Coordinates of C-alpha atoms in Angstrom, one line a residue:
X1 CA -24.9 27.6 28.3
X2 CA -22.6 24.5 27.2
X3 CA -25.2 21.9 28.1
X4 CA -27.4 23.7 25.5
X5 CA -25.0 24.3 23.1
X6 CA -23.9 20.3 22.9
X7 CA -27.7 19.3 23.0
X8 CA -28.1 21.5 19.8
X9 CA -25.4 20.4 18.1
X10 CA -26.8 16.9 18.8
X11 CA -30.4 17.9 17.5
X12 CA -28.8 19.1 14.4
X13 CA -26.6 15.9 13.8
X14 CA -29.3 13.6 14.8
X15 CA -31.6 15.1 12.3
X16 CA -29.1 15.2 9.3
X17 CA -28.6 11.6 9.9
X18 CA -32.3 11.3 9.8
X19 CA -32.6 12.8 6.3
X20 CA -30.2 10.3 4.6
X21 CA -31.7 7.7 3.4
X22 CA -30.8 3.8 5.3
X23 CA -30.6 2.3 2.1
X24 CA -28.2 4.1 -0.7
X25 CA -26.9 3.8 -4.5
X26 CA -24.1 4.2 -6.0
X27 CA -25.3 7.1 -7.8
X28 CA -27.1 8.8 -5.0
X29 CA -24.0 8.5 -2.4
X30 CA -22.4 10.8 -5.5
X31 CA -24.6 13.5 -4.5
X32 CA -24.6 13.2 -1.3
X33 CA -20.7 13.6 -1.1
X34 CA -21.2 16.7 -2.7
X35 CA -22.2 17.9 1.0
X36 CA -19.0 16.6 2.7
X37 CA -16.7 18.6 4.4
X38 CA -14.0 18.7 2.6
X39 CA -15.8 19.6 -0.3
X40 CA -17.2 22.6 1.2
X41 CA -13.7 23.9 2.8
X42 CA -12.2 23.6 -0.8
X43 CA -15.6 25.9 -1.5
X44 CA -14.9 28.4 1.2
X45 CA -11.5 28.5 -0.4
X46 CA -12.8 29.5 -3.8
X47 CA -14.9 32.4 -1.6
X48 CA -11.5 33.5 -0.6
X49 CA -9.5 33.7 -3.8
X50 CA -13.2 35.5 -5.1
X51 CA -12.7 38.4 -2.7
X52 CA -9.1 38.2 -3.8
X53 CA -10.4 39.2 -7.2
X54 CA -12.6 41.7 -6.2
X55 CA -9.5 43.5 -3.6
X56 CA -7.2 43.3 -7.1
X57 CA -9.3 45.3 -9.2
X58 CA -9.7 48.1 -7.0
X59 CA -8.5 51.8 -7.6
X60 CA -5.9 52.6 -5.4
X61 CA -7.4 55.4 -2.6
X62 CA -6.2 59.0 -2.3
X63 CA -4.4 60.4 0.4
X64 CA -5.5 63.9 2.0
X65 CA -2.8 66.0 4.0
X66 CA -4.3 69.1 6.1
X67 CA -1.9 71.5 8.3
X68 CA -1.4 74.5 9.6
X69 CA 1.8 76.4 10.3
X70 CA 2.0 79.7 13.0
X71 CA 4.8 81.9 14.0
X72 CA 7.1 80.7 16.3
X73 CA 9.6 83.5 16.8
X74 CA 12.2 85.5 15.0
X75 CA 11.4 87.3 11.5
X76 CA 8.5 86.2 9.6
X77 CA 10.7 85.2 6.4
X78 CA 8.0 82.5 5.9
X79 CA 5.1 84.4 5.4
X80 CA 3.4 87.3 7.0
X81 CA 0.1 86.7 8.4
X82 CA -0.7 85.0 11.8
X83 CA -1.2 81.6 10.0
X84 CA -0.7 79.6 7.4
X85 CA -2.9 76.0 6.4
X86 CA -2.5 73.9 3.4
X87 CA -3.9 71.0 1.9
X88 CA -2.4 68.6 -0.5
X89 CA -4.4 65.9 -2.3
X90 CA -2.6 63.2 -3.5
X91 CA -3.6 60.6 -6.2
X92 CA -1.8 57.2 -7.0
X93 CA -1.6 56.9 -11.0
X94 CA -0.9 53.1 -11.8
X95 CA -0.2 54.0 -15.8
X96 CA 2.0 51.4 -16.2
X97 CA 0.1 48.3 -16.1
X98 CA 0.1 47.4 -12.4
X99 CA -3.9 47.3 -11.7
X100 CA -4.6 45.2 -14.9
X101 CA -1.3 42.3 -13.7
X102 CA -3.1 42.4 -10.6
X103 CA -6.3 42.0 -12.2
X104 CA -4.9 39.1 -14.3
X105 CA -3.1 37.3 -11.5
X106 CA -6.2 37.1 -9.0
X107 CA -8.5 35.7 -12.4
X108 CA -5.7 32.9 -12.6
X109 CA -5.5 32.5 -9.0
X110 CA -9.4 31.9 -8.8
X111 CA -9.5 29.8 -11.8
X112 CA -7.0 27.5 -9.5
X113 CA -8.8 27.5 -6.8
X114 CA -12.3 26.8 -9.0
X115 CA -10.3 23.7 -10.3
X116 CA -9.0 22.6 -7.0
X117 CA -12.6 22.9 -5.8
X118 CA -13.3 20.2 -8.4
X119 CA -10.4 18.0 -8.2
X120 CA -11.4 17.9 -4.3
X121 CA -15.1 16.6 -5.4
X122 CA -13.3 14.4 -7.7
X123 CA -11.0 13.2 -4.9
X124 CA -14.0 13.1 -2.5
X125 CA -16.4 11.0 -5.3
X126 CA -13.4 8.6 -5.6
X127 CA -13.1 7.9 -2.0
X128 CA -16.7 7.7 -2.1
X129 CA -17.0 5.0 -5.0
X130 CA -14.5 2.8 -3.3
X131 CA -15.8 2.6 0.4
X132 CA -18.9 1.8 -1.6
X133 CA -17.4 -1.0 -3.3
X134 CA -15.6 -2.7 -0.6
X135 CA -18.9 -1.9 1.4
X136 CA -20.9 -3.8 -1.4
X137 CA -18.5 -6.9 -1.1
X138 CA -18.6 -6.8 2.5
X139 CA -22.5 -7.1 2.4
X140 CA -22.3 -10.2 -0.3
X141 CA -19.4 -12.0 2.3
X142 CA -22.1 -11.7 5.0
X143 CA -24.5 -12.9 2.9
X144 CA -22.1 -15.7 2.1
X145 CA -20.6 -16.5 5.4
X146 CA -24.4 -16.6 6.8
X147 CA -25.3 -19.1 4.5
X148 CA -22.2 -20.7 5.5
X149 CA -23.5 -21.1 8.7
X150 CA -26.6 -21.6 8.0
X151 CA -25.5 -25.0 6.4
X152 CA -22.9 -26.0 8.5
X153 CA -26.2 -25.5 11.6
X154 CA -27.8 -28.2 8.8
X155 CA -25.1 -30.0 9.1
X156 CA -24.1 -30.6 12.6
X157 CA -28.1 -31.9 13.1
X158 CA -27.4 -33.8 10.5
X159 CA -24.7 -35.4 12.3
X160 CA -26.3 -35.1 15.6
X161 CA -28.8 -37.1 14.4
X162 CA -26.7 -40.1 13.1
X163 CA -24.6 -39.9 16.5
X164 CA -27.8 -40.6 18.1
X165 CA -28.1 -43.8 16.2
X166 CA -25.4 -45.0 16.7
X167 CA -23.6 -44.5 12.7
X168 CA -21.8 -40.9 14.0
X169 CA -18.9 -40.7 16.6
X170 CA -18.8 -38.5 19.9
X171 CA -15.9 -37.1 17.9
X172 CA -17.8 -36.3 14.6
X173 CA -20.9 -34.6 16.5
X174 CA -17.4 -32.5 18.3
X175 CA -15.9 -32.1 15.3
X176 CA -19.3 -30.3 14.0
X177 CA -19.4 -28.1 16.7
X178 CA -15.8 -26.8 16.3
X179 CA -17.1 -26.0 13.4
X180 CA -20.2 -24.6 14.1
X181 CA -18.4 -21.9 16.5
X182 CA -15.8 -21.0 13.9
X183 CA -19.2 -20.7 11.2
X184 CA -20.6 -17.8 13.8
X185 CA -17.0 -16.4 14.0
X186 CA -16.5 -15.4 10.5
X187 CA -19.9 -14.3 10.6
X188 CA -19.4 -11.8 13.4
X189 CA -16.1 -10.7 11.7
X190 CA -18.1 -9.8 8.5
X191 CA -20.4 -8.3 10.3
X192 CA -18.1 -6.0 11.8
X193 CA -16.2 -5.4 8.3
X194 CA -19.4 -4.1 7.1
X195 CA -20.3 -1.7 9.8
X196 CA -16.7 -0.5 9.4
X197 CA -17.0 0.0 5.9
X198 CA -20.2 1.5 6.7
X199 CA -19.1 4.1 8.9
X200 CA -16.0 4.9 6.6
X201 CA -18.6 5.9 4.6
X202 CA -20.7 8.0 6.9
X203 CA -17.3 10.0 7.6
X204 CA -16.9 11.3 4.5
X205 CA -20.4 13.0 4.8
X206 CA -19.6 13.9 8.8
X207 CA -22.8 12.2 9.8
X208 CA -21.4 10.2 12.4
X209 CA -24.4 8.4 13.1
X210 CA -25.3 7.1 9.6
X211 CA -25.1 3.6 8.7
X212 CA -25.9 3.2 5.5
X213 CA -26.7 0.0 3.9
X214 CA -25.8 -0.6 -0.5
X215 CA -28.7 -1.2 -2.7
X216 CA -27.3 -3.3 -5.0
X217 CA -24.5 -5.6 -5.7
X218 CA -21.1 -5.5 -7.3
X219 CA -22.0 -7.6 -10.5
X220 CA -24.6 -4.4 -10.7
X221 CA -22.3 -1.7 -10.4
X222 CA -19.8 -3.1 -12.4
X223 CA -22.4 -3.5 -15.3
X224 CA -22.8 0.5 -14.4
X225 CA -19.3 1.1 -14.6
X226 CA -18.0 -1.1 -17.5
X227 CA -16.7 0.5 -20.3
X228 CA -14.5 3.2 -18.4
X229 CA -13.3 6.2 -20.1
X230 CA -9.0 6.0 -20.3
X231 CA -8.2 9.6 -21.1
X232 CA -6.2 12.1 -18.8
X233 CA -7.6 15.2 -21.0
X234 CA -10.3 15.7 -17.8
X235 CA -8.3 14.9 -15.1
X236 CA -9.1 17.1 -12.4
X237 CA -5.5 17.1 -10.5
X238 CA -3.8 18.0 -13.7
X239 CA -6.0 20.4 -14.5
X240 CA -5.1 22.0 -11.0
X241 CA -1.3 21.9 -12.3
X242 CA -2.2 24.0 -15.7
X243 CA -4.0 26.3 -13.9
X244 CA -1.3 26.7 -11.3
X245 CA 1.3 27.1 -14.3
X246 CA -1.4 30.0 -15.7
X247 CA -1.2 31.9 -12.4
X248 CA 2.9 31.6 -11.8
X249 CA 2.6 33.6 -15.7
X250 CA 0.6 35.8 -14.6
X251 CA 2.7 36.0 -11.5
X252 CA 5.5 36.9 -13.6
X253 CA 3.9 39.9 -15.2
X254 CA 2.6 40.8 -12.0
X255 CA 6.3 40.9 -11.1
X256 CA 7.8 42.9 -14.2
X257 CA 4.5 45.5 -13.8
X258 CA 5.5 45.9 -10.2
X259 CA 8.8 47.4 -10.9
X260 CA 8.0 50.3 -12.2
X261 CA 6.9 53.6 -9.8
X262 CA 3.3 54.4 -9.3
X263 CA 3.5 58.2 -9.9
X264 CA 0.6 60.4 -8.2
X265 CA -0.8 63.6 -9.1
X266 CA -0.8 66.3 -6.4
X267 CA -3.4 68.9 -6.1
X268 CA -2.9 71.5 -3.2
X269 CA -3.7 74.8 -2.0
X270 CA -2.1 77.2 0.6
X271 CA -4.1 79.4 2.7
X272 CA -2.4 82.6 5.3
X273 CA -5.0 84.4 7.7
X274 CA -3.8 88.2 8.9
X275 CA -3.7 89.2 6.1
X276 CA -5.4 86.8 3.8
X277 CA -4.0 85.1 0.9
X278 CA -4.0 81.9 -1.3
X279 CA -1.6 79.8 -3.5
X280 CA -2.4 76.5 -5.7
X281 CA -0.2 73.7 -6.4
X282 CA -0.1 71.1 -8.9
X283 CA 2.7 68.1 -9.3
X284 CA 3.7 64.7 -9.8
X285 CA 5.4 62.7 -6.9
X286 CA 7.1 59.1 -7.8
X287 CA 9.5 56.7 -6.5
X288 CA 12.8 56.5 -8.1
X289 CA 14.0 53.2 -8.3
X290 CA 17.5 53.3 -8.1
X291 CA 18.8 51.4 -4.8
X292 CA 15.5 48.8 -4.9
X293 CA 14.9 47.5 -8.4
X294 CA 12.8 44.4 -7.4
X295 CA 14.5 43.1 -9.7
X296 CA 14.7 40.1 -7.4
X297 CA 11.1 39.6 -7.2
X298 CA 10.6 39.2 -10.8
X299 CA 13.5 36.2 -10.4
X300 CA 11.3 35.0 -8.0
X301 CA 8.4 34.7 -10.0
X302 CA 10.0 33.2 -12.4
X303 CA 11.6 30.6 -10.8
X304 CA 8.3 29.3 -9.2
X305 CA 6.9 29.2 -12.8
X306 CA 9.5 27.2 -13.3
X307 CA 9.2 24.8 -10.6
X308 CA 5.4 24.6 -11.4
X309 CA 5.8 24.1 -15.2
X310 CA 7.9 21.1 -13.9
X311 CA 5.6 19.9 -11.2
X312 CA 2.9 19.8 -14.0
X313 CA 4.8 17.9 -16.5
X314 CA 6.1 15.4 -13.1
X315 CA 2.1 14.5 -12.8
X316 CA 2.1 14.5 -16.3
X317 CA 4.0 11.4 -16.3
X318 CA 2.7 10.1 -13.0
X319 CA -0.8 10.1 -14.1
X320 CA 0.3 8.7 -17.8
X321 CA 2.1 5.7 -15.7
X322 CA -1.1 5.2 -13.5
X323 CA -3.5 5.4 -16.6
X324 CA -1.1 2.1 -17.7
X325 CA -1.1 0.7 -14.6
X326 CA -4.6 0.8 -14.3
X327 CA -5.8 -0.5 -18.0
X328 CA -2.9 -3.9 -17.4
X329 CA -4.5 -4.3 -13.9
X330 CA -8.1 -4.2 -15.3
X331 CA -7.7 -6.7 -18.1
X332 CA -5.6 -9.4 -16.1
X333 CA -8.3 -8.7 -13.4
X334 CA -10.7 -10.1 -16.2
X335 CA -9.2 -12.1 -17.0
X336 CA -8.6 -13.9 -13.7
X337 CA -12.3 -13.8 -12.9
X338 CA -13.3 -14.8 -16.4
X339 CA -11.1 -17.8 -16.2
X340 CA -12.1 -18.4 -12.2
X341 CA -15.7 -18.3 -13.2
X342 CA -15.1 -20.5 -15.8
X343 CA -13.4 -23.0 -13.8
X344 CA -14.3 -22.7 -10.6
X345 CA -17.2 -20.9 -9.8
X346 CA -19.3 -22.7 -12.4
X347 CA -18.2 -25.9 -10.0
X348 CA -18.5 -25.5 -6.2
X349 CA -22.4 -24.9 -6.3
X350 CA -22.3 -28.7 -6.6
X351 CA -19.6 -29.5 -4.2
X352 CA -21.4 -29.5 -1.1
X353 CA -24.6 -31.1 -2.6
X354 CA -22.3 -33.9 -3.7
X355 CA -20.4 -34.2 -0.6
X356 CA -23.3 -34.3 1.5
X357 CA -25.6 -36.7 -0.4
X358 CA -22.4 -39.1 0.1
X359 CA -22.3 -38.5 3.9
X360 CA -25.9 -39.5 4.1
X361 CA -25.5 -43.0 2.1
X362 CA -22.5 -43.5 4.4
X363 CA -20.1 -43.0 1.5
X364 CA -18.2 -40.0 2.3
X365 CA -16.6 -38.5 5.8
X366 CA -17.6 -35.7 7.6
X367 CA -14.3 -34.2 6.9
X368 CA -15.0 -34.3 3.5
X369 CA -19.0 -33.1 3.9
X370 CA -16.9 -29.8 5.7
X371 CA -14.4 -29.7 3.8
X372 CA -16.9 -29.0 0.8
X373 CA -18.4 -26.7 2.8
X374 CA -15.1 -24.5 3.1
X375 CA -14.2 -24.9 -0.4
X376 CA -17.8 -23.7 -1.6
X377 CA -17.2 -20.7 1.2
X378 CA -13.8 -20.1 0.0
X379 CA -14.9 -19.9 -3.6
X380 CA -17.6 -17.5 -3.2
X381 CA -15.1 -15.3 -1.2
X382 CA -12.2 -15.6 -3.6
X383 CA -14.7 -14.4 -6.4
X384 CA -15.9 -11.4 -4.7
X385 CA -12.8 -10.3 -3.8
X386 CA -11.6 -10.8 -7.8
X387 CA -14.9 -8.9 -8.6
X388 CA -14.1 -6.0 -6.1
X389 CA -10.8 -5.5 -7.3
X390 CA -12.0 -5.5 -10.7
X391 CA -14.7 -3.1 -9.7
X392 CA -12.2 -0.6 -8.2
X393 CA -10.0 -0.2 -11.3
X394 CA -12.6 0.7 -13.3
X395 CA -13.4 3.1 -10.7
X396 CA -9.9 4.5 -11.3
X397 CA -9.9 4.4 -14.4
X398 CA -12.8 7.1 -14.5
X399 CA -11.3 9.1 -11.6
X400 CA -8.3 9.4 -13.8
X401 CA -10.4 10.4 -16.7
X402 CA -12.6 12.8 -14.6
X403 CA -15.5 11.1 -15.5
X404 CA -16.8 9.5 -11.9

């Protein structure tokens, strides 16, 4: 049975992975992560809140008690019959607003749970967006290292030909072989990084066997995310904090209403057998709140409300500081990328070509050729790092504003 269950789970997981595309765009990934386990768990919490709302609106059940008395000895001073039966129906009447206060508190808690679901979805989309950005950067870095590996293989062939003709030394060939081994190692590491970032995305949607590839480049993603909004009005974390404060206010009113007793209307009937006689009864029962006034529960609710209000203020200040930090980081990174592309990126493509031409003509050394190749690769990777950091800042700004 266990083996059958494991096989069934594996089949279901394999089917789920088969339904996922091998290559995803940013928008497609944002739609896919909406079915992640984190979001599903948060939605179940909202379902719990809906059930509690339904329970809060329920009316109290009546109480029914039945009893029979028989003479046990002595004179019949209580009733003069063979037996006496009695029935009593008690109906609680929450006439001091307890039911309405419970419903309001449950409504506030439901809105808070729904906001928490939106926050979980927004945080999952944020994590997926950052993972997609890193995956796209890793893919482009792997492409850059593969291109660098092809350049080193070409340089090694050039050195081998010159060594056979007696122009290059054995040291030059050994140095080219070492550079080729390093280039292969760099490409392998880049491939490993690519797999790790792809697995991180798969973990977000609970699809361990899925290894997605990004559709598009960092440049295209930057164009898609350009001009991010920068206001906190729609921040999901701040909305949760506000809903929590409102829920705490509703709990204060509930605690105040719960201090009042709930009277119960009593309807009863008593009858005897042998001879038969009956009597009806109507009355009211109520707790007398003189020993426990439940003031502590109301004080606790007020203290919790004060704590949630202060947490909301602290979160507001923290988010405003984070918003300023991300704006400053975006401006600095945009300026750094523009300066890099102006001063370095526009020129580094000619480094290798000039160094290779000089080496073929005997006017340059192998060290200069390999250094030009490394400079070209370092410049490409540095540009990718700057671009990825810039896109991450734009993503963070969109997440802060709730527009992601």
